[in-house]
Structures are given as C-alpha cells and as structure tokens.
Amino acid sequence: MEPSGSVVAGGTLRRSTTHVAAVVLSLSAGVLAGCGPTEVPDPGSDVSEGSTASGPAGASPTAAPSAPTPAEQSDLAYAGAYDEAFRAGLTADTGQRVTLSGVVGDLADSRSAYELADPSDPDLDPLLVSARDPVPDLEIGDLVEVTGTVRNGFRSPAGTEGDEQADLYDQHLGDPYLDLADTKITDSPGP
C-alpha cells in the first residue's frame, strides 16, 4: 500500500488497523484465560495470598470441614432434615453422601458416635452417626448438621465389647447408619 491521502481518506488503512487490533485483543484474552487457577473462589470466601480455594497454605488436607460448601453439596444425594420422609427412603441413599439436620439423642462418652433424632417426631427411630473425628463439645439435645455416607448393616467395631460405646452400638446392629460423618453444632440448649 502507498501511504497516500486517498488510502487513509478511504478508510482502508484505518479498517485494517482496527481489525488487527481486535484480533490481537481477542487472542490475548484467550491466551490469558488459560493462565491461572481453574477454580474461582466463592464470592465472600476468604482466599488470600498464600491460600488456595481449599484452604490456607500448609493446612492439613484431612481437616474436617464444618459444613459442606455449595460445590460439595452438588455431590450430595440428600440435604435436609432427618425426618420420616428421609428415613423411609434411606436404603436408596446407601453409599451416598448426605447432609442431615437434627437433634443429638444418646451419645458415646468419647463423642465419636451418637444418635441423630428428629426433634419434632420423638417416635422416629434415631440414626446412628459414626463421626470422622470426636466432637468434644457435643451434648445430648444439641441441634446439629451432619454430613456423612449412608451405610447399611451396622456392625460393632472390633474391640468395643464391654466398653462404654457397646450399649449404643448394640441398639443399632444391622441398621442403616451415617459413616465418616463431619458434625457442626448449630444450636446448643446447654448452660
């Protein structure tokens, strides 16, 4: 092309420059989109430098979460109250992760196992919860939210015969239960 006034006046050079700029901008945005983390932290989450969306740098990967995040809830078969409707369909959830809310009935002194009950239906059979880790502040009557895996056919762990948990476990032999559960106390009627 000649650098003549007619080329610029006709807009050919201007359109070419604009077209090239648009292509370069598009390619730059596409290349930059491939850089960086693939997970975007939830709005309002506290992710700072030295952290990841899954936790602070150096945090233990086995630390129990206090409650499922929206992303974790997507892999749940059920999230809601422990009630008659859930209990009726319990066998369909075998092997699935669920989040339940309810009240703590009986519990082991070790705070590693307890019964989850429906506060509005005392006649509903309680569900045994086997906690991933003991919950030291857990008390009978606490309202909790618990996330774990539904299992069928509870069997007492080896070595529990005659210990303080044996009575609790014996009441649930063969029953469905919640295994590897993470517990969050949502309300405590205690002093």
XYZ file of N, CA and C in Angstrom:
573
model
N 0.830 -1.179 0.000
C 0.000 0.000 0.000
C 0.871 1.237 0.000
N 0.392 2.260 -0.687
C 1.120 3.520 -0.691
C 0.575 4.387 0.414
N 1.450 5.082 1.035
C 0.976 6.000 2.059
C 0.456 7.264 1.427
N -0.666 7.180 0.804
C -1.246 8.364 0.185
C -2.465 8.795 0.970
N -2.865 10.008 0.770
C -4.024 10.556 1.456
C -5.292 9.826 1.085
N -5.331 9.250 -0.135
C -6.554 8.574 -0.564
C -6.778 7.273 0.202
N -5.710 6.581 0.610
C -5.873 5.330 1.350
C -6.448 5.624 2.721
N -5.901 6.598 3.421
C -6.399 6.942 4.748
C -7.780 7.550 4.638
N -7.966 8.397 3.624
C -9.261 9.045 3.453
C -10.336 8.024 3.146
N -10.006 6.969 2.402
C -10.977 5.935 2.069
C -11.261 5.017 3.235
N -10.454 5.020 4.271
C -10.684 4.208 5.459
C -10.069 2.834 5.402
N -9.384 2.486 4.290
C -8.826 1.144 4.177
C -7.779 0.895 5.242
N -6.867 1.808 5.416
C -5.814 1.650 6.416
C -6.402 1.657 7.815
N -7.347 2.510 8.069
C -7.972 2.600 9.384
C -8.698 1.293 9.712
N -9.452 0.711 8.751
C -10.152 -0.551 8.990
C -9.161 -1.673 9.236
N -8.064 -1.707 8.519
C -7.056 -2.750 8.700
C -6.456 -2.664 10.090
N -6.141 -1.475 10.544
C -5.566 -1.293 11.869
C -6.562 -1.706 12.944
N -7.808 -1.326 12.781
C -8.844 -1.688 13.745
C -9.042 -3.195 13.771
N -9.050 -3.816 12.598
C -9.227 -5.266 12.506
C -8.068 -5.992 13.192
N -6.831 -5.568 12.928
C -5.654 -6.184 13.546
C -5.705 -6.006 15.059
N -6.072 -4.830 15.529
C -6.148 -4.583 16.972
C -7.190 -5.491 17.622
N -8.330 -5.676 16.961
C -9.387 -6.540 17.502
C -8.920 -7.987 17.576
N -8.218 -8.457 16.549
C -7.714 -9.833 16.538
C -6.678 -10.023 17.635
N -5.752 -9.083 17.781
C -4.720 -9.173 18.816
C -5.357 -9.174 20.201
N -6.328 -8.320 20.420
C -7.010 -8.255 21.707
C -7.731 -9.566 22.010
N -8.397 -10.134 21.026
C -9.110 -11.406 21.210
C -8.149 -12.529 21.546
N -7.041 -12.610 20.822
C -6.057 -13.654 21.082
C -5.421 -13.484 22.452
N -5.128 -12.257 22.836
C -4.531 -12.002 24.150
C -5.466 -12.448 25.259
N -6.739 -12.120 25.136
C -7.717 -12.510 26.151
C -7.834 -14.026 26.212
N -7.820 -14.697 25.066
C -7.915 -16.158 25.032
C -6.713 -16.819 25.669
N -5.519 -16.305 25.397
C -4.306 -16.863 25.982
C -4.289 -16.629 27.482
N -4.638 -15.434 27.918
C -4.625 -15.124 29.343
C -5.681 -15.906 30.109
N -6.777 -16.242 29.471
C -7.827 -17.013 30.141
C -7.325 -18.394 30.512
N -6.345 -18.912 29.790
C -5.795 -20.228 30.097
C -4.790 -20.203 31.227
N -4.389 -19.036 31.679
C -3.420 -18.914 32.759
C -4.133 -18.832 34.092
N -3.462 -19.257 35.143
C -4.010 -19.091 36.485
C -4.808 -20.291 36.929
N -5.412 -20.188 38.128
C -6.139 -21.321 38.690
C -7.424 -21.586 37.923
N -7.850 -22.847 37.970
C -9.087 -23.209 37.297
C -10.279 -23.053 38.215
N -10.048 -22.986 39.524
C -11.147 -22.799 40.460
C -11.278 -21.330 40.801
N -12.471 -20.861 40.799
C -12.746 -19.492 41.191
C -13.343 -19.550 42.580
N -12.759 -18.838 43.565
C -13.316 -18.893 44.909
C -14.714 -18.305 44.941
N -15.537 -18.838 45.837
C -16.885 -18.319 46.005
C -16.830 -16.872 46.454
N -17.770 -16.041 45.987
C -17.810 -14.663 46.465
C -17.980 -14.663 47.974
N -17.224 -13.841 48.641
C -17.315 -13.745 50.088
C -16.387 -14.709 50.802
N -15.712 -15.607 50.057
C -14.797 -16.513 50.738
C -13.526 -15.757 51.047
N -12.824 -16.223 52.037
C -11.626 -15.542 52.490
C -10.409 -16.235 51.908
N -10.141 -16.022 50.633
C -8.984 -16.604 49.987
C -7.984 -15.482 49.779
N -6.840 -15.600 50.432
C -5.831 -14.553 50.332
C -4.541 -15.143 49.793
N -3.531 -14.289 49.618
C -2.256 -14.752 49.107
C -1.712 -15.816 50.039
N -1.151 -16.875 49.493
C -0.647 -17.973 50.299
C -1.744 -18.977 50.616
N -2.925 -18.784 50.069
C -4.033 -19.704 50.289
C -4.505 -20.211 48.954
N -5.310 -21.234 49.036
C -5.992 -21.723 47.852
C -7.466 -21.703 48.150
N -8.269 -22.018 47.173
C -9.710 -22.062 47.400
C -10.069 -23.152 48.389
N -9.184 -24.136 48.588
C -9.496 -25.219 49.509
C -8.963 -24.970 50.907
N -8.188 -23.917 51.128
C -7.744 -23.622 52.483
C -6.425 -22.904 52.490
N -5.976 -22.498 53.704
C -4.732 -21.776 53.825
C -3.537 -22.648 53.462
N -2.451 -21.995 53.041
C -1.241 -22.721 52.715
C -0.775 -23.483 53.942
N -0.394 -24.730 53.760
C 0.091 -25.540 54.861
C -1.015 -26.160 55.687
N -2.282 -25.944 55.350
C -3.385 -26.518 56.117
C -3.431 -28.014 55.880
N -3.855 -28.725 56.891
C -3.949 -30.169 56.797
C -5.053 -30.563 55.827
N -4.757 -31.425 54.854
C -5.805 -31.837 53.922
C -6.843 -32.731 54.579
N -6.576 -33.222 55.799
C -7.530 -34.096 56.472
C -8.399 -33.341 57.459
N -8.250 -32.028 57.548
C -9.076 -31.256 58.471
C -10.536 -31.392 58.079
N -11.384 -31.625 59.065
C -12.806 -31.842 58.800
C -13.502 -30.517 58.528
N -14.257 -30.435 57.450
C -14.991 -29.202 57.173
C -16.137 -29.034 58.154
N -16.491 -27.786 58.436
C -17.579 -27.548 59.377
C -18.933 -27.719 58.712
N -19.023 -27.483 57.441
C -20.282 -27.655 56.705
C -19.949 -27.759 55.232
N -20.763 -28.430 54.485
C -20.465 -28.544 53.063
C -20.616 -27.212 52.343
N -19.716 -26.969 51.412
C -19.810 -25.777 50.574
C -20.820 -26.055 49.472
N -21.274 -25.026 48.763
C -22.203 -25.282 47.659
C -21.645 -26.272 46.641
N -20.350 -26.230 46.389
C -19.755 -27.175 45.440
C -19.839 -28.594 45.977
N -19.601 -28.762 47.282
C -19.690 -30.086 47.884
C -21.133 -30.581 47.926
N -22.079 -29.674 48.107
C -23.473 -30.078 48.169
C -23.944 -30.672 46.853
N -23.286 -30.329 45.764
C -23.716 -30.854 44.477
C -23.515 -32.359 44.386
N -22.620 -32.921 45.209
C -22.427 -34.371 45.178
C -23.230 -35.076 46.269
N -24.137 -34.371 46.914
C -24.960 -34.957 47.963
C -26.223 -35.576 47.370
N -26.579 -36.747 47.884
C -27.823 -37.385 47.461
C -29.014 -36.731 48.146
N -28.783 -36.126 49.321
C -29.865 -35.504 50.090
C -29.253 -34.454 50.998
N -29.954 -33.360 51.179
C -29.571 -32.331 52.145
C -30.861 -31.807 52.747
N -31.038 -32.042 54.048
C -32.261 -31.591 54.704
C -32.403 -32.208 56.076
N -33.594 -32.143 56.593
C -33.879 -32.622 57.944
C -33.879 -34.148 57.999
N -33.443 -34.664 59.152
C -33.619 -36.089 59.418
C -35.057 -36.241 59.886
N -35.891 -36.812 59.032
C -37.313 -36.941 59.341
C -37.849 -38.242 58.754
N -39.146 -38.448 58.888
C -39.778 -39.683 58.409
C -39.579 -39.876 56.908
N -39.673 -38.808 56.133
C -39.507 -38.917 54.675
C -38.099 -39.397 54.325
N -37.079 -38.849 54.993
C -35.713 -39.301 54.733
C -35.548 -40.749 55.175
N -36.032 -41.060 56.365
C -35.889 -42.415 56.916
C -36.544 -43.449 55.989
N -37.688 -43.109 55.408
C -38.400 -44.033 54.520
C -37.593 -44.353 53.262
N -36.808 -43.414 52.772
C -36.016 -43.628 51.559
C -34.550 -43.883 51.830
N -34.218 -44.195 53.059
C -32.824 -44.333 53.483
C -32.048 -45.370 52.675
N -32.645 -46.507 52.381
C -31.907 -47.550 51.665
C -31.525 -47.112 50.249
N -32.291 -46.223 49.653
C -31.962 -45.729 48.307
C -30.702 -44.867 48.320
N -30.344 -44.335 49.494
C -29.169 -43.469 49.605
C -27.912 -44.218 50.046
N -27.970 -45.541 50.148
C -26.814 -46.319 50.586
C -25.603 -46.031 49.700
N -24.491 -45.738 50.351
C -23.256 -45.422 49.640
C -23.156 -43.977 49.197
N -24.195 -43.191 49.424
C -24.224 -41.785 49.009
C -23.940 -40.870 50.193
N -23.393 -39.697 49.884
C -23.177 -38.678 50.923
C -24.451 -37.870 51.091
N -24.786 -37.587 52.345
C -25.968 -36.792 52.671
C -25.608 -35.789 53.754
N -26.378 -34.719 53.828
C -26.282 -33.766 54.927
C -27.631 -33.757 55.619
N -27.604 -33.983 56.929
C -28.828 -34.054 57.719
C -28.769 -33.054 58.855
N -29.927 -32.539 59.228
C -30.019 -31.723 60.436
C -30.966 -32.436 61.380
N -30.661 -32.335 62.659
C -31.479 -32.991 63.672
C -30.945 -32.677 65.049
N -31.404 -33.450 66.017
C -31.007 -33.248 67.404
C -30.245 -34.485 67.883
N -29.254 -34.262 68.740
C -28.466 -35.365 69.290
C -29.277 -36.053 70.377
N -29.479 -37.368 70.193
C -30.126 -38.179 71.223
C -29.035 -38.701 72.148
N -28.903 -39.989 72.233
C -27.858 -40.623 73.038
C -26.505 -40.401 72.370
N -25.427 -40.412 73.159
C -24.105 -40.306 72.571
C -23.087 -41.038 73.413
N -22.005 -41.444 72.774
C -20.909 -42.124 73.454
C -20.085 -41.098 74.216
N -19.512 -41.535 75.335
C -18.672 -40.631 76.128
C -17.505 -40.081 75.314
N -17.034 -40.849 74.349
C -15.908 -40.409 73.519
C -16.303 -39.319 72.527
N -17.612 -39.099 72.362
C -18.162 -38.118 71.409
C -17.819 -38.479 69.963
N -17.533 -39.761 69.709
C -17.237 -40.193 68.344
C -18.416 -40.908 67.693
N -19.469 -41.160 68.467
C -20.690 -41.771 67.932
C -21.876 -41.221 68.709
N -22.984 -41.019 67.985
C -24.196 -40.520 68.637
C -25.409 -40.857 67.792
N -26.567 -40.653 68.371
C -27.812 -40.856 67.646
C -28.344 -39.511 67.174
N -28.782 -39.477 65.917
C -29.421 -38.292 65.357
C -30.918 -38.543 65.359
N -31.672 -37.617 65.944
C -33.120 -37.777 66.056
C -33.836 -36.594 65.419
N -35.122 -36.799 65.159
C -35.983 -35.743 64.635
C -36.595 -35.030 65.834
N -36.300 -33.738 66.037
C -36.830 -33.036 67.212
C -38.352 -32.931 67.219
N -38.985 -33.032 66.059
C -40.444 -32.908 66.009
C -41.158 -34.263 66.027
N -40.403 -35.364 65.991
C -41.005 -36.702 65.996
C -40.183 -37.643 66.878
N -40.456 -37.634 68.194
C -39.670 -38.472 69.105
C -39.865 -39.973 68.872
N -40.909 -40.370 68.132
C -41.146 -41.792 67.867
C -40.341 -42.325 66.680
N -39.748 -41.441 65.887
C -38.942 -41.867 64.745
C -37.648 -42.498 65.257
N -37.319 -43.684 64.722
C -36.077 -44.345 65.124
C -34.894 -43.427 64.852
N -34.008 -43.267 65.836
C -32.828 -42.422 65.611
C -31.846 -43.112 64.666
N -31.013 -42.315 64.036
C -29.990 -42.807 63.116
C -28.641 -42.742 63.824
N -27.907 -43.844 63.825
C -26.572 -43.849 64.414
C -25.624 -43.072 63.508
N -24.823 -42.210 64.115
C -23.828 -41.424 63.391
C -22.457 -41.810 63.927
N -21.586 -42.242 63.053
C -20.205 -42.548 63.402
C -19.356 -41.391 62.884
N -18.890 -40.559 63.807
C -18.174 -39.337 63.434
C -16.771 -39.649 62.930
N -16.336 -38.861 61.952
C -14.968 -38.981 61.436
C -13.974 -38.706 62.566
N -14.251 -37.683 63.352
C -13.427 -37.302 64.499
C -14.355 -37.036 65.669
N -13.890 -37.271 66.904
C -14.729 -36.934 68.062
C -15.106 -35.451 68.049
N -16.294 -35.163 68.571
C -16.789 -33.789 68.662
C -16.867 -33.468 70.155
N -15.802 -32.903 70.741
C -15.705 -32.764 72.193
C -16.823 -31.953 72.847
N -17.368 -30.959 72.168
C -18.395 -30.099 72.772
C -19.811 -30.637 72.584
N -19.961 -31.780 71.951
C -21.273 -32.337 71.643
C -21.984 -32.805 72.908
N -23.254 -32.431 73.024
C -24.075 -32.822 74.177
C -25.439 -33.294 73.694
N -26.091 -34.107 74.510
C -27.455 -34.532 74.218
C -28.335 -33.285 74.145
N -29.163 -33.215 73.110
C -30.056 -32.076 72.918
C -29.528 -31.025 71.967
N -28.240 -31.112 71.596
C -27.677 -30.155 70.632
C -28.327 -30.339 69.267
N -28.593 -29.234 68.596
C -29.023 -29.282 67.202
C -27.762 -29.314 66.352
N -27.725 -30.226 65.385
C -26.520 -30.406 64.584
C -26.855 -30.487 63.103
N -25.825 -30.240 62.310
C -25.858 -30.510 60.876
C -24.706 -31.471 60.634
N -25.001 -32.601 60.043
C -24.004 -33.654 59.891
C -23.968 -34.126 58.441
N -22.748 -34.286 57.920
C -22.557 -34.773 56.555
C -21.735 -36.048 56.610
N -22.251 -37.106 56.009
C -21.550 -38.383 56.005
C -22.102 -39.294 54.924
N -21.628 -40.526 54.931
C -22.025 -41.519 53.936
C -22.991 -42.517 54.551
N -24.113 -42.746 53.888
C -25.112 -43.704 54.366
C -24.588 -45.120 54.121
N -24.614 -45.926 55.169
C -24.220 -47.338 55.094
C -25.356 -48.189 55.638
N -25.418 -49.435 55.215
C -26.407 -50.383 55.728
C -25.716 -51.450 56.555
N -26.479 -52.097 57.445
C -25.979 -53.245 58.190
C -24.884 -52.912 59.183
N -25.168 -52.011 60.123
C -24.151 -51.623 61.104
C -23.668 -52.840 61.884
N -22.351 -52.922 62.045
C -21.715 -53.934 62.889
C -20.831 -53.210 63.883
N -20.824 -53.688 65.122
C -19.974 -53.084 66.155
C -18.512 -53.202 65.752
N -17.763 -52.129 65.913
C -16.329 -52.214 65.637
C -15.668 -53.221 66.578
N -14.649 -53.890 66.094
C -13.921 -54.859 66.911
C -13.347 -54.171 68.141
N -13.419 -54.854 69.256
C -12.826 -54.332 70.484
C -13.736 -53.431 71.291
N -14.999 -53.303 70.916
C -15.896 -52.431 71.684
C -16.738 -53.201 72.691
N -16.610 -54.536 72.709
C -17.381 -55.318 73.660
C -17.010 -54.886 75.073
N -18.039 -54.570 75.854
C -17.818 -54.214 77.252
C -17.373 -52.781 77.489
N -17.134 -51.997 76.457
C -16.753 -50.603 76.718
C -17.993 -49.715 76.711
N -17.789 -48.441 76.985
C -18.909 -47.509 77.134
C -19.727 -47.321 75.862
N -19.180 -47.651 74.704
C -19.912 -47.484 73.451
C -20.720 -48.719 73.076
N -20.468 -49.852 73.741
C -21.111 -51.115 73.364
C -22.629 -51.025 73.420
N -23.187 -50.413 74.475
C -24.647 -50.315 74.587
C -25.237 -49.502 73.435
N -24.604 -48.395 73.105
C -25.076 -47.562 71.999
C -25.003 -48.345 70.689
N -23.878 -49.001 70.451
C -23.706 -49.762 69.221
C -24.687 -50.927 69.128
N -24.891 -51.642 70.232
C -25.775 -52.815 70.226
C -27.202 -52.462 69.819
N -27.647 -51.266 70.130
C -29.003 -50.836 69.773
C -29.184 -50.672 68.264
N -28.081 -50.570 67.529
C -28.154 -50.274 66.095
C -27.591 -51.384 65.209
N -27.310 -52.557 65.779
C -26.769 -53.658 64.984
C -27.689 -53.973 63.802
N -27.117 -54.036 62.614
C -27.868 -54.357 61.408
C -28.623 -53.190 60.789
N -28.664 -52.058 61.463
C -29.416 -50.891 60.986
C -28.582 -50.036 60.027
N -29.253 -49.190 59.239
C -28.526 -48.186 58.459
C -27.885 -47.176 59.421
N -26.799 -46.570 58.985
C -26.117 -45.575 59.815
C -25.375 -44.595 58.922
N -24.901 -43.519 59.523
C -24.139 -42.498 58.808
C -22.681 -42.654 59.208
N -21.810 -42.867 58.235
C -20.407 -43.167 58.487
C -19.512 -42.006 58.056
N -18.339 -41.931 58.683
C -17.342 -40.902 58.354
C -17.970 -39.519 58.333
N -18.723 -39.233 59.366
C -19.521 -38.008 59.406
C -18.751 -36.830 60.000
N -18.980 -35.669 59.410
C -18.477 -34.400 59.932
C -19.666 -33.693 60.561
N -19.480 -33.227 61.793
C -20.585 -32.665 62.565
C -20.347 -31.199 62.867
N -21.405 -30.417 62.709
C -21.381 -28.999 63.072
C -22.534 -28.761 64.043
N -22.218 -28.250 65.221
C -23.255 -27.910 66.198
C -23.856 -26.578 65.767
N -25.169 -26.560 65.519
C -25.825 -25.331 65.072
C -26.523 -24.602 66.208
N -26.888 -25.322 67.267
C -27.504 -24.697 68.439
C -27.355 -25.647 69.610
N -27.047 -25.093 70.762
C -26.866 -25.907 71.954
C -27.717 -25.337 73.078
N -28.651 -26.140 73.600
C -29.511 -25.638 74.672
C -28.814 -25.619 76.027
N -27.546 -26.034 76.066
C -26.791 -26.112 77.318
C -26.680 -24.773 78.024
N -26.080 -24.813 79.226
C -25.980 -23.594 80.062
C -25.239 -22.458 79.439
